[in-house]
mmCIF file as gemmi writes it, N, C-alpha and C atoms, coordinates in Angstrom:
data_model
loop_
_atom_site.group_PDB
_atom_site.id
_atom_site.type_symbol
_atom_site.label_atom_id
_atom_site.label_alt_id
_atom_site.label_comp_id
_atom_site.label_asym_id
_atom_site.label_entity_id
_atom_site.label_seq_id
_atom_site.pdbx_PDB_ins_code
_atom_site.Cartn_x
_atom_site.Cartn_y
_atom_site.Cartn_z
_atom_site.occupancy
_atom_site.B_iso_or_equiv
_atom_site.pdbx_formal_charge
_atom_site.auth_seq_id
_atom_site.auth_asym_id
_atom_site.pdbx_PDB_model_num
ATOM 1 N N . UNK Axp A 1 ? 55.904 213.468 47.193 1 0 ? 1 A 1
ATOM 2 C CA . UNK Axp A 1 ? 56.227 212.04 46.409 1 0 ? 1 A 1
ATOM 3 C C . UNK Axp A 1 ? 55.793 213.189 45.362 1 0 ? 1 A 1
ATOM 4 N N . UNK Axp A 2 ? 56.745 212.705 44.121 1 0 ? 2 A 1
ATOM 5 C CA . UNK Axp A 2 ? 57.034 212.977 43.122 1 0 ? 2 A 1
ATOM 6 C C . UNK Axp A 2 ? 55.486 212.47 42.327 1 0 ? 2 A 1
ATOM 7 N N . UNK Axp A 3 ? 55.073 213.288 41.124 1 0 ? 3 A 1
ATOM 8 C CA . UNK Axp A 3 ? 53.734 212.3 39.78 1 0 ? 3 A 1
ATOM 9 C C . UNK Axp A 3 ? 54.138 211.383 39.378 1 0 ? 3 A 1
ATOM 10 N N . UNK Axp A 4 ? 55.113 210.295 39.402 1 0 ? 4 A 1
ATOM 11 C CA . UNK Axp A 4 ? 55.096 209.704 38.838 1 0 ? 4 A 1
ATOM 12 C C . UNK Axp A 4 ? 54.594 208.62 39.77 1 0 ? 4 A 1
ATOM 13 N N . UNK Axp A 5 ? 55.377 208.489 41.321 1 0 ? 5 A 1
ATOM 14 C CA . UNK Axp A 5 ? 54.93 207.927 41.965 1 0 ? 5 A 1
ATOM 15 C C . UNK Axp A 5 ? 53.292 207.522 42.112 1 0 ? 5 A 1
ATOM 16 N N . UNK Axp A 6 ? 52.844 208.659 42.703 1 0 ? 6 A 1
ATOM 17 C CA . UNK Axp A 6 ? 50.747 208.721 42.134 1 0 ? 6 A 1
ATOM 18 C C . UNK Axp A 6 ? 50.506 207.997 41.047 1 0 ? 6 A 1
ATOM 19 N N . UNK Axp A 7 ? 51.418 208.325 40.026 1 0 ? 7 A 1
ATOM 20 C CA . UNK Axp A 7 ? 50.411 207.059 38.963 1 0 ? 7 A 1
ATOM 21 C C . UNK Axp A 7 ? 50.804 205.618 39.431 1 0 ? 7 A 1
ATOM 22 N N . UNK Axp A 8 ? 51.969 205.711 39.773 1 0 ? 8 A 1
ATOM 23 C CA . UNK Axp A 8 ? 52.124 204.085 39.977 1 0 ? 8 A 1
ATOM 24 C C . UNK Axp A 8 ? 51.422 203.903 41.339 1 0 ? 8 A 1
ATOM 25 N N . UNK Axp A 9 ? 50.888 204.69 42.306 1 0 ? 9 A 1
ATOM 26 C CA . UNK Axp A 9 ? 50.125 204.283 43.292 1 0 ? 9 A 1
ATOM 27 C C . UNK Axp A 9 ? 48.56 203.683 43.102 1 0 ? 9 A 1
ATOM 28 N N . UNK Axp A 10 ? 48.552 204.44 41.833 1 0 ? 10 A 1
ATOM 29 C CA . UNK Axp A 10 ? 46.96 204.818 40.979 1 0 ? 10 A 1
ATOM 30 C C . UNK Axp A 10 ? 46.375 203.378 40.53 1 0 ? 10 A 1
ATOM 31 N N . UNK Axp A 11 ? 47.355 203.136 39.293 1 0 ? 11 A 1
ATOM 32 C CA . UNK Axp A 11 ? 47.649 201.627 39.111 1 0 ? 11 A 1
ATOM 33 C C . UNK Axp A 11 ? 47.8 200.298 39.836 1 0 ? 11 A 1
ATOM 34 N N . UNK Axp A 12 ? 48.405 200.357 41.318 1 0 ? 12 A 1
ATOM 35 C CA . UNK Axp A 12 ? 48.446 199.295 42.072 1 0 ? 12 A 1
ATOM 36 C C . UNK Axp A 12 ? 47.246 199.352 42.774 1 0 ? 12 A 1
ATOM 37 N N . UNK Axp A 13 ? 46.717 200.532 43.014 1 0 ? 13 A 1
ATOM 38 C CA . UNK Axp A 13 ? 45.586 200.614 43.832 1 0 ? 13 A 1
ATOM 39 C C . UNK Axp A 13 ? 43.884 200.279 42.973 1 0 ? 13 A 1
ATOM 40 N N . UNK Axp A 14 ? 44.087 200.898 41.6 1 0 ? 14 A 1
ATOM 41 C CA . UNK Axp A 14 ? 43.485 200.624 40.865 1 0 ? 14 A 1
ATOM 42 C C . UNK Axp A 14 ? 43.309 198.741 40.43 1 0 ? 14 A 1
ATOM 43 N N . UNK Axp A 15 ? 44.537 197.797 40.38 1 0 ? 15 A 1
ATOM 44 C CA . UNK Axp A 15 ? 44.639 197.047 40.379 1 0 ? 15 A 1
ATOM 45 C C . UNK Axp A 15 ? 44.121 196.181 41.047 1 0 ? 15 A 1
ATOM 46 N N . UNK Axp A 16 ? 44.177 196.32 42.808 1 0 ? 16 A 1
ATOM 47 C CA . UNK Axp A 16 ? 43.823 195.993 44.035 1 0 ? 16 A 1
ATOM 48 C C . UNK Axp A 16 ? 42.486 195.735 44.014 1 0 ? 16 A 1
ATOM 49 N N . UNK Axp A 17 ? 41.489 196.872 43.292 1 0 ? 17 A 1
ATOM 50 C CA . UNK Axp A 17 ? 40.075 197.425 43.759 1 0 ? 17 A 1
ATOM 51 C C . UNK Axp A 17 ? 39.725 196.122 42.726 1 0 ? 17 A 1
ATOM 52 N N . UNK Axp A 18 ? 40.22 196.206 41.578 1 0 ? 18 A 1
ATOM 53 C CA . UNK Axp A 18 ? 39.927 194.824 40.572 1 0 ? 18 A 1
ATOM 54 C C . UNK Axp A 18 ? 40.223 193.468 41.368 1 0 ? 18 A 1
ATOM 55 N N . UNK Axp A 19 ? 40.845 193.228 41.443 1 0 ? 19 A 1
ATOM 56 C CA . UNK Axp A 19 ? 41.233 191.782 42.141 1 0 ? 19 A 1
ATOM 57 C C . UNK Axp A 19 ? 39.944 191.663 43.128 1 0 ? 19 A 1
ATOM 58 N N . UNK Axp A 20 ? 40.351 193.204 44.07 1 0 ? 20 A 1
ATOM 59 C CA . UNK Axp A 20 ? 38.763 192.408 45.175 1 0 ? 20 A 1
ATOM 60 C C . UNK Axp A 20 ? 37.77 193.016 43.898 1 0 ? 20 A 1
ATOM 61 N N . UNK Axp A 21 ? 36.715 193.304 43.773 1 0 ? 21 A 1
ATOM 62 C CA . UNK Axp A 21 ? 35.81 193.492 42.466 1 0 ? 21 A 1
ATOM 63 C C . UNK Axp A 21 ? 35.447 191.68 42.17 1 0 ? 21 A 1
ATOM 64 N N . UNK Axp A 22 ? 36.402 191.447 41.284 1 0 ? 22 A 1
ATOM 65 C CA . UNK Axp A 22 ? 36.455 190.325 40.28 1 0 ? 22 A 1
ATOM 66 C C . UNK Axp A 22 ? 36.318 188.876 41.261 1 0 ? 22 A 1
ATOM 67 N N . UNK Axp A 23 ? 37.409 188.481 42.525 1 0 ? 23 A 1
ATOM 68 C CA . UNK Axp A 23 ? 37.212 187.666 42.884 1 0 ? 23 A 1
ATOM 69 C C . UNK Axp A 23 ? 35.894 187.47 44.293 1 0 ? 23 A 1
ATOM 70 N N . UNK Axp A 24 ? 35.424 188.433 44.66 1 0 ? 24 A 1
ATOM 71 C CA . UNK Axp A 24 ? 34.739 188.696 45.084 1 0 ? 24 A 1
ATOM 72 C C . UNK Axp A 24 ? 32.884 188.374 43.91 1 0 ? 24 A 1
ATOM 73 N N . UNK Axp A 25 ? 32.861 188.929 43.216 1 0 ? 25 A 1
ATOM 74 C CA . UNK Axp A 25 ? 32.29 188.144 41.673 1 0 ? 25 A 1
ATOM 75 C C . UNK Axp A 25 ? 32.203 186.851 42.111 1 0 ? 25 A 1
ATOM 76 N N . UNK Axp A 26 ? 33.264 186.589 41.849 1 0 ? 26 A 1
ATOM 77 C CA . UNK Axp A 26 ? 33.549 184.772 41.932 1 0 ? 26 A 1
ATOM 78 C C . UNK Axp A 26 ? 32.889 183.685 42.292 1 0 ? 26 A 1
ATOM 79 N N . UNK Axp A 27 ? 33.398 184.665 44.046 1 0 ? 27 A 1
ATOM 80 C CA . UNK Axp A 27 ? 32.749 183.543 44.737 1 0 ? 27 A 1
ATOM 81 C C . UNK Axp A 27 ? 31.275 183.702 45.119 1 0 ? 27 A 1
ATOM 82 N N . UNK Axp A 28 ? 30.758 184.595 45.101 1 0 ? 28 A 1
ATOM 83 C CA . UNK Axp A 28 ? 28.9 185.09 44.751 1 0 ? 28 A 1
ATOM 84 C C . UNK Axp A 28 ? 28.463 184.007 43.95 1 0 ? 28 A 1
ATOM 85 N N . UNK Axp A 29 ? 29.368 183.74 42.701 1 0 ? 29 A 1
ATOM 86 C CA . UNK Axp A 29 ? 28.402 183.216 41.356 1 0 ? 29 A 1
ATOM 87 C C . UNK Axp A 29 ? 28.652 181.34 41.82 1 0 ? 29 A 1
ATOM 88 N N . UNK Axp A 30 ? 29.818 181.256 42.792 1 0 ? 30 A 1
ATOM 89 C CA . UNK Axp A 30 ? 30.083 179.872 42.811 1 0 ? 30 A 1
ATOM 90 C C . UNK Axp A 30 ? 28.852 179.5 44.415 1 0 ? 30 A 1
ATOM 91 N N . UNK Axp A 31 ? 28.542 180.437 44.779 1 0 ? 31 A 1
ATOM 92 C CA . UNK Axp A 31 ? 27.381 180.375 45.979 1 0 ? 31 A 1
ATOM 93 C C . UNK Axp A 31 ? 26.489 180.135 45.427 1 0 ? 31 A 1
ATOM 94 N N . UNK Axp A 32 ? 26.058 180.652 44.48 1 0 ? 32 A 1
ATOM 95 C CA . UNK Axp A 32 ? 24.852 180.914 44.254 1 0 ? 32 A 1
ATOM 96 C C . UNK Axp A 32 ? 24.063 179.196 44.181 1 0 ? 32 A 1
ATOM 97 N N . UNK Axp A 33 ? 24.65 178.16 43.487 1 0 ? 33 A 1
ATOM 98 C CA . UNK Axp A 33 ? 23.872 176.944 43.617 1 0 ? 33 A 1
ATOM 99 C C . UNK Axp A 33 ? 23.522 176.67 44.939 1 0 ? 33 A 1
ATOM 100 N N . UNK Axp A 34 ? 24.209 176.794 45.839 1 0 ? 34 A 1
ATOM 101 C CA . UNK Axp A 34 ? 23.66 176.853 47.309 1 0 ? 34 A 1
ATOM 102 C C . UNK Axp A 34 ? 23.284 177.085 48.402 1 0 ? 34 A 1
ATOM 103 N N . UNK Axp A 35 ? 22.88 178.663 47.625 1 0 ? 35 A 1
ATOM 104 C CA . UNK Axp A 35 ? 21.926 179.474 49.298 1 0 ? 35 A 1
ATOM 105 C C . UNK Axp A 35 ? 20.492 179.103 48.852 1 0 ? 35 A 1
ATOM 106 N N . UNK Axp A 36 ? 19.788 179.328 49.828 1 0 ? 36 A 1
ATOM 107 C CA . UNK Axp A 36 ? 18.606 179.626 49.752 1 0 ? 36 A 1
ATOM 108 C C . UNK Axp A 36 ? 17.231 180.561 49.333 1 0 ? 36 A 1
ATOM 109 N N . UNK Axp A 37 ? 18.311 181.739 48.875 1 0 ? 37 A 1
ATOM 110 C CA . UNK Axp A 37 ? 18.114 182.908 49.151 1 0 ? 37 A 1
ATOM 111 C C . UNK Axp A 37 ? 18.281 183.768 47.987 1 0 ? 37 A 1
ATOM 112 N N . UNK Axp A 38 ? 18.864 182.996 46.339 1 0 ? 38 A 1
ATOM 113 C CA . UNK Axp A 38 ? 20.262 183.657 45.6 1 0 ? 38 A 1
ATOM 114 C C . UNK Axp A 38 ? 19.909 185.05 45.458 1 0 ? 38 A 1
ATOM 115 N N . UNK Axp A 39 ? 18.705 185.785 45.13 1 0 ? 39 A 1
ATOM 116 C CA . UNK Axp A 39 ? 18.516 187.381 45.089 1 0 ? 39 A 1
ATOM 117 C C . UNK Axp A 39 ? 19.047 187.918 45.96 1 0 ? 39 A 1
ATOM 118 N N . UNK Axp A 40 ? 18.898 187.538 47.816 1 0 ? 40 A 1
ATOM 119 C CA . UNK Axp A 40 ? 19.634 188.449 48.089 1 0 ? 40 A 1
ATOM 120 C C . UNK Axp A 40 ? 20.978 188.171 48.378 1 0 ? 40 A 1
ATOM 121 N N . UNK Axp A 41 ? 21.623 186.746 47.956 1 0 ? 41 A 1
ATOM 122 C CA . UNK Axp A 41 ? 22.986 187.035 47.604 1 0 ? 41 A 1
ATOM 123 C C . UNK Axp A 41 ? 23.075 188.005 46.81 1 0 ? 41 A 1
ATOM 124 N N . UNK Axp A 42 ? 22.39 187.97 45.514 1 0 ? 42 A 1
ATOM 125 C CA . UNK Axp A 42 ? 23.167 188.529 44.478 1 0 ? 42 A 1
ATOM 126 C C . UNK Axp A 42 ? 22.629 190.339 44.72 1 0 ? 42 A 1
ATOM 127 N N . UNK Axp A 43 ? 22.257 190.186 44.915 1 0 ? 43 A 1
ATOM 128 C CA . UNK Axp A 43 ? 22.168 192.161 45.729 1 0 ? 43 A 1
ATOM 129 C C . UNK Axp A 43 ? 22.882 192.633 46.444 1 0 ? 43 A 1
ATOM 130 N N . UNK Axp A 44 ? 22.748 191.728 47.545 1 0 ? 44 A 1
ATOM 131 C CA . UNK Axp A 44 ? 24.323 191.652 49.264 1 0 ? 44 A 1
ATOM 132 C C . UNK Axp A 44 ? 25.12 192.227 48.217 1 0 ? 44 A 1
ATOM 133 N N . UNK Axp A 45 ? 25.081 191.381 47.95 1 0 ? 45 A 1
ATOM 134 C CA . UNK Axp A 45 ? 26.701 191.159 47.149 1 0 ? 45 A 1
ATOM 135 C C . UNK Axp A 45 ? 26.779 192.258 46.228 1 0 ? 45 A 1
ATOM 136 N N . UNK Axp A 46 ? 26.295 192.482 45.268 1 0 ? 46 A 1
ATOM 137 C CA . UNK Axp A 46 ? 26.182 193.417 44.617 1 0 ? 46 A 1
ATOM 138 C C . UNK Axp A 46 ? 26.341 195.408 44.757 1 0 ? 46 A 1
ATOM 139 N N . UNK Axp A 47 ? 25.755 195.576 45.985 1 0 ? 47 A 1
ATOM 140 C CA . UNK Axp A 47 ? 26.191 197.169 47.038 1 0 ? 47 A 1
ATOM 141 C C . UNK Axp A 47 ? 27.804 196.578 47.57 1 0 ? 47 A 1
ATOM 142 N N . UNK Axp A 48 ? 27.594 196.106 48.266 1 0 ? 48 A 1
ATOM 143 C CA . UNK Axp A 48 ? 29.087 195.618 49.432 1 0 ? 48 A 1
ATOM 144 C C . UNK Axp A 48 ? 30.335 195.702 48.041 1 0 ? 48 A 1
ATOM 145 N N . UNK Axp A 49 ? 30.122 194.915 46.264 1 0 ? 49 A 1
ATOM 146 C CA . UNK Axp A 49 ? 31.184 195.276 45.79 1 0 ? 49 A 1
ATOM 147 C C . UNK Axp A 49 ? 31.67 196.851 45.239 1 0 ? 49 A 1
ATOM 148 N N . UNK Axp A 50 ? 30.112 196.706 44.836 1 0 ? 50 A 1
ATOM 149 C CA . UNK Axp A 50 ? 30.304 198.836 44.187 1 0 ? 50 A 1
ATOM 150 C C . UNK Axp A 50 ? 30.473 199.817 44.858 1 0 ? 50 A 1
ATOM 151 N N . UNK Axp A 51 ? 30.229 199.659 46.483 1 0 ? 51 A 1
ATOM 152 C CA . UNK Axp A 51 ? 30.33 200.707 47.906 1 0 ? 51 A 1
ATOM 153 C C . UNK Axp A 51 ? 31.936 200.762 48.116 1 0 ? 51 A 1
ATOM 154 N N . UNK Axp A 52 ? 32.633 200.053 48.157 1 0 ? 52 A 1
ATOM 155 C CA . UNK Axp A 52 ? 33.559 199.455 48.096 1 0 ? 52 A 1
ATOM 156 C C . UNK Axp A 52 ? 34.388 199.97 47.315 1 0 ? 52 A 1
ATOM 157 N N . UNK Axp A 53 ? 34.789 199.638 45.896 1 0 ? 53 A 1
ATOM 158 C CA . UNK Axp A 53 ? 35.209 199.916 44.111 1 0 ? 53 A 1
ATOM 159 C C . UNK Axp A 53 ? 34.891 201.161 44.474 1 0 ? 53 A 1
ATOM 160 N N . UNK Axp A 54 ? 33.556 201.733 44.618 1 0 ? 54 A 1
ATOM 161 C CA . UNK Axp A 54 ? 33.357 203.217 43.884 1 0 ? 54 A 1
ATOM 162 C C . UNK Axp A 54 ? 34.107 204.328 44.962 1 0 ? 54 A 1
ATOM 163 N N . UNK Axp A 55 ? 34.275 203.471 46.663 1 0 ? 55 A 1
ATOM 164 C CA . UNK Axp A 55 ? 35.181 203.823 47.374 1 0 ? 55 A 1
ATOM 165 C C . UNK Axp A 55 ? 36.135 204.527 47.297 1 0 ? 55 A 1
ATOM 166 N N . UNK Axp A 56 ? 36.859 203.293 46.919 1 0 ? 56 A 1
ATOM 167 C CA . UNK Axp A 56 ? 37.582 202.886 46.84 1 0 ? 56 A 1
ATOM 168 C C . UNK Axp A 56 ? 38.637 204.239 44.941 1 0 ? 56 A 1
ATOM 169 N N . UNK Axp A 57 ? 37.63 204.284 44.096 1 0 ? 57 A 1
ATOM 170 C CA . UNK Axp A 57 ? 38.477 205.228 43.449 1 0 ? 57 A 1
ATOM 171 C C . UNK Axp A 57 ? 38.471 206.289 43.495 1 0 ? 57 A 1
ATOM 172 N N . UNK Axp A 58 ? 37.012 206.836 44.451 1 0 ? 58 A 1
ATOM 173 C CA . UNK Axp A 58 ? 36.978 208.676 44.774 1 0 ? 58 A 1
ATOM 174 C C . UNK Axp A 58 ? 38.032 208.389 45.599 1 0 ? 58 A 1
ATOM 175 N N . UNK Axp A 59 ? 38.843 207.608 46.377 1 0 ? 59 A 1
ATOM 176 C CA . UNK Axp A 59 ? 40.027 207.996 47.231 1 0 ? 59 A 1
ATOM 177 C C . UNK Axp A 59 ? 41.608 208.49 46.559 1 0 ? 59 A 1
ATOM 178 N N . UNK Axp A 60 ? 41.015 207.005 45.454 1 0 ? 60 A 1
ATOM 179 C CA . UNK Axp A 60 ? 42.177 207.523 44.407 1 0 ? 60 A 1
ATOM 180 C C . UNK Axp A 60 ? 42.68 208.841 43.601 1 0 ? 60 A 1
ATOM 181 N N . UNK Axp A 61 ? 41.304 208.636 43.188 1 0 ? 61 A 1
ATOM 182 C CA . UNK Axp A 61 ? 41.388 209.926 42.232 1 0 ? 61 A 1
ATOM 183 C C . UNK Axp A 61 ? 41.764 211.679 42.994 1 0 ? 61 A 1
ATOM 184 N N . UNK Axp A 62 ? 41.349 211.967 44.414 1 0 ? 62 A 1
ATOM 185 C CA . UNK Axp A 62 ? 41.861 212.749 44.726 1 0 ? 62 A 1
ATOM 186 C C . UNK Axp A 62 ? 41.813 213.979 44.238 1 0 ? 62 A 1
ATOM 187 N N . UNK Axp A 63 ? 40.446 213.906 43.168 1 0 ? 63 A 1
ATOM 188 C CA . UNK Axp A 63 ? 40.817 214.827 42.218 1 0 ? 63 A 1
ATOM 189 C C . UNK Axp A 63 ? 40.783 215.379 41.376 1 0 ? 63 A 1
ATOM 190 N N . UNK Axp A 64 ? 41.749 214.282 40.988 1 0 ? 64 A 1
ATOM 191 C CA . UNK Axp A 64 ? 42.746 214.588 39.808 1 0 ? 64 A 1
ATOM 192 C C . UNK Axp A 64 ? 41.901 213.195 38.482 1 0 ? 64 A 1
ATOM 193 N N . UNK Axp A 65 ? 41.22 213.822 37.129 1 0 ? 65 A 1
ATOM 194 C CA . UNK Axp A 65 ? 41.639 212.795 36.656 1 0 ? 65 A 1
ATOM 195 C C . UNK Axp A 65 ? 41.987 211.505 35.659 1 0 ? 65 A 1
ATOM 196 N N . UNK Axp A 66 ? 43.366 212.028 36.071 1 0 ? 66 A 1
ATOM 197 C CA . UNK Axp A 66 ? 44.389 211.294 35.176 1 0 ? 66 A 1
ATOM 198 C C . UNK Axp A 66 ? 44.129 210.472 36.136 1 0 ? 66 A 1
ATOM 199 N N . UNK Axp A 67 ? 44.228 210.212 37.659 1 0 ? 67 A 1
ATOM 200 C CA . UNK Axp A 67 ? 44.863 209.276 38.487 1 0 ? 67 A 1
ATOM 201 C C . UNK Axp A 67 ? 43.484 208.207 38.492 1 0 ? 67 A 1
ATOM 202 N N . UNK Axp A 68 ? 42.573 209.028 38.168 1 0 ? 68 A 1
ATOM 203 C CA . UNK Axp A 68 ? 41.422 208.001 37.962 1 0 ? 68 A 1
ATOM 204 C C . UNK Axp A 68 ? 41.617 207.249 36.849 1 0 ? 68 A 1
ATOM 205 N N . UNK Axp A 69 ? 41.519 208.1 35.837 1 0 ? 69 A 1
ATOM 206 C CA . UNK Axp A 69 ? 42.3 207.307 34.429 1 0 ? 69 A 1
ATOM 207 C C . UNK Axp A 69 ? 42.793 205.934 34.813 1 0 ? 69 A 1
ATOM 208 N N . UNK Axp A 70 ? 44.14 205.978 35.383 1 0 ? 70 A 1
ATOM 209 C CA . UNK Axp A 70 ? 45.25 204.816 35.319 1 0 ? 70 A 1
ATOM 210 C C . UNK Axp A 70 ? 44.695 204.465 36.011 1 0 ? 70 A 1
ATOM 211 N N . UNK Axp A 71 ? 44.084 204.864 37.611 1 0 ? 71 A 1
ATOM 212 C CA . UNK Axp A 71 ? 42.947 203.642 38.369 1 0 ? 71 A 1
ATOM 213 C C . UNK Axp A 71 ? 42.424 202.95 37.192 1 0 ? 71 A 1
ATOM 214 N N . UNK Axp A 72 ? 41.386 203.181 37.007 1 0 ? 72 A 1
ATOM 215 C CA . UNK Axp A 72 ? 40.802 202.245 35.851 1 0 ? 72 A 1
ATOM 216 C C . UNK Axp A 72 ? 41.522 201.128 35.175 1 0 ? 72 A 1
ATOM 217 N N . UNK Axp A 73 ? 42.718 201.84 34.567 1 0 ? 73 A 1
ATOM 218 C CA . UNK Axp A 73 ? 43.325 200.78 33.598 1 0 ? 73 A 1
ATOM 219 C C . UNK Axp A 73 ? 43.623 199.785 34.024 1 0 ? 73 A 1
ATOM 220 N N . UNK Axp A 74 ? 44.344 200.208 35.619 1 0 ? 74 A 1
ATOM 221 C CA . UNK Axp A 74 ? 44.423 199.313 36.756 1 0 ? 74 A 1
ATOM 222 C C . UNK Axp A 74 ? 43.596 197.673 36.784 1 0 ? 74 A 1
ATOM 223 N N . UNK Axp A 75 ? 41.991 198.156 37.264 1 0 ? 75 A 1
ATOM 224 C CA . UNK Axp A 75 ? 40.836 197.387 37.097 1 0 ? 75 A 1
ATOM 225 C C . UNK Axp A 75 ? 40.539 197.083 36.363 1 0 ? 75 A 1
ATOM 226 N N . UNK Axp A 76 ? 40.822 197.273 35.079 1 0 ? 76 A 1
ATOM 227 C CA . UNK Axp A 76 ? 40.89 196.696 33.513 1 0 ? 76 A 1
ATOM 228 C C . UNK Axp A 76 ? 41.397 195.325 33.261 1 0 ? 76 A 1
ATOM 229 N N . UNK Axp A 77 ? 42.887 195.895 34.094 1 0 ? 77 A 1
ATOM 230 C CA . UNK Axp A 77 ? 43.764 195.353 33.849 1 0 ? 77 A 1
ATOM 231 C C . UNK Axp A 77 ? 43.842 193.574 34.619 1 0 ? 77 A 1
ATOM 232 N N . UNK Axp A 78 ? 43.639 193.965 36.036 1 0 ? 78 A 1
ATOM 233 C CA . UNK Axp A 78 ? 43.144 192.501 36.92 1 0 ? 78 A 1
ATOM 234 C C . UNK Axp A 78 ? 41.847 191.701 36.504 1 0 ? 78 A 1
ATOM 235 N N . UNK Axp A 79 ? 41.071 192.644 35.799 1 0 ? 79 A 1
ATOM 236 C CA . UNK Axp A 79 ? 40.171 191.867 35.151 1 0 ? 79 A 1
ATOM 237 C C . UNK Axp A 79 ? 40.692 190.959 34.562 1 0 ? 79 A 1
ATOM 238 N N . UNK Axp A 80 ? 41.061 191.573 33.261 1 0 ? 80 A 1
ATOM 239 C CA . UNK Axp A 80 ? 42.262 190.572 32.057 1 0 ? 80 A 1
ATOM 240 C C . UNK Axp A 80 ? 42.363 189.055 32.638 1 0 ? 80 A 1
ATOM 241 N N . UNK Axp A 81 ? 43.577 189.975 33.7 1 0 ? 81 A 1
ATOM 242 C CA . UNK Axp A 81 ? 44.162 188.744 34.261 1 0 ? 81 A 1
ATOM 243 C C . UNK Axp A 81 ? 43.515 187.336 34.873 1 0 ? 81 A 1
ATOM 244 N N . UNK Axp A 82 ? 42.356 188.124 35.651 1 0 ? 82 A 1
ATOM 245 C CA . UNK Axp A 82 ? 41.326 186.784 36.467 1 0 ? 82 A 1
ATOM 246 C C . UNK Axp A 82 ? 40.709 186.392 35.053 1 0 ? 82 A 1
ATOM 247 N N . UNK Axp A 83 ? 39.838 186.847 34.206 1 0 ? 83 A 1
ATOM 248 C CA . UNK Axp A 83 ? 39.388 185.864 32.984 1 0 ? 83 A 1
ATOM 249 C C . UNK Axp A 83 ? 40.539 185.097 32.734 1 0 ? 83 A 1
ATOM 250 N N . UNK Axp A 84 ? 41.363 185.225 32.268 1 0 ? 84 A 1
ATOM 251 C CA . UNK Axp A 84 ? 42.637 184.65 31.589 1 0 ? 84 A 1
ATOM 252 C C . UNK Axp A 84 ? 42.932 183.258 32.428 1 0 ? 84 A 1
ATOM 253 N N . UNK Axp A 85 ? 43.271 183.332 33.867 1 0 ? 85 A 1
ATOM 254 C CA . UNK Axp A 85 ? 42.848 182.656 34.952 1 0 ? 85 A 1
ATOM 255 C C . UNK Axp A 85 ? 42.131 181.699 34.792 1 0 ? 85 A 1
ATOM 256 N N . UNK Axp A 86 ? 41.247 181.917 35.611 1 0 ? 86 A 1
ATOM 257 C CA . UNK Axp A 86 ? 39.925 181.223 35.282 1 0 ? 86 A 1
ATOM 258 C C . UNK Axp A 86 ? 38.934 181.516 34.45 1 0 ? 86 A 1
ATOM 259 N N . UNK Axp A 87 ? 40.125 181.333 32.742 1 0 ? 87 A 1
ATOM 260 C CA . UNK Axp A 87 ? 39.04 181.061 31.652 1 0 ? 87 A 1
ATOM 261 C C . UNK Axp A 87 ? 38.911 179.346 31.827 1 0 ? 87 A 1
ATOM 262 N N . UNK Axp A 88 ? 37.434 178.959 31.38 1 0 ? 88 A 1
ATOM 263 C CA . UNK Axp A 88 ? 36.743 177.139 31.476 1 0 ? 88 A 1
ATOM 264 C C . UNK Axp A 88 ? 37.683 176.853 30.24 1 0 ? 88 A 1
ATOM 265 N N . UNK Axp A 89 ? 38.234 175.667 31.05 1 0 ? 89 A 1
ATOM 266 C CA . UNK Axp A 89 ? 38.85 174.961 29.873 1 0 ? 89 A 1
ATOM 267 C C . UNK Axp A 89 ? 38.233 174.101 28.732 1 0 ? 89 A 1
ATOM 268 N N . UNK Axp A 90 ? 38.281 173.923 27.59 1 0 ? 90 A 1
ATOM 269 C CA . UNK Axp A 90 ? 37.233 173.277 26.823 1 0 ? 90 A 1
ATOM 270 C C . UNK Axp A 90 ? 38.534 172.512 25.847 1 0 ? 90 A 1
ATOM 271 N N . UNK Axp A 91 ? 37.767 171.176 25.784 1 0 ? 91 A 1
ATOM 272 C CA . UNK Axp A 91 ? 38.104 170.015 25.031 1 0 ? 91 A 1
ATOM 273 C C . UNK Axp A 91 ? 37.692 169.44 23.368 1 0 ? 91 A 1
ATOM 274 N N . UNK Axp A 92 ? 37.238 170.6 23.215 1 0 ? 92 A 1
ATOM 275 C CA . UNK Axp A 92 ? 36.443 170.29 22.152 1 0 ? 92 A 1
ATOM 276 C C . UNK Axp A 92 ? 37.958 171.332 20.538 1 0 ? 92 A 1
ATOM 277 N N . UNK Axp A 93 ? 37.969 171.147 19.649 1 0 ? 93 A 1
ATOM 278 C CA . UNK Axp A 93 ? 38.762 171.772 19.196 1 0 ? 93 A 1
ATOM 279 C C . UNK Axp A 93 ? 37.758 172.653 17.779 1 0 ? 93 A 1
């Protein structure tokens, strides 16, 4: 596989990790009002999300900081898209 395909794969993988991370964060925040022990939910969710995210970036990186940088760009791109999608609607002008 040539280098440009590796870059594209790193970008899409970083985007997928970002979708996973921020969607899981959104689910956690929405569950907070209904849980009996919110601190356990926050800590457990944080550890789970970070573990999977760091492992994903480590596997994508494969020893190349360029691939890591492209994957981080995909991660931030996913964040920007999800923020725009889930932005609260205000009726004030």
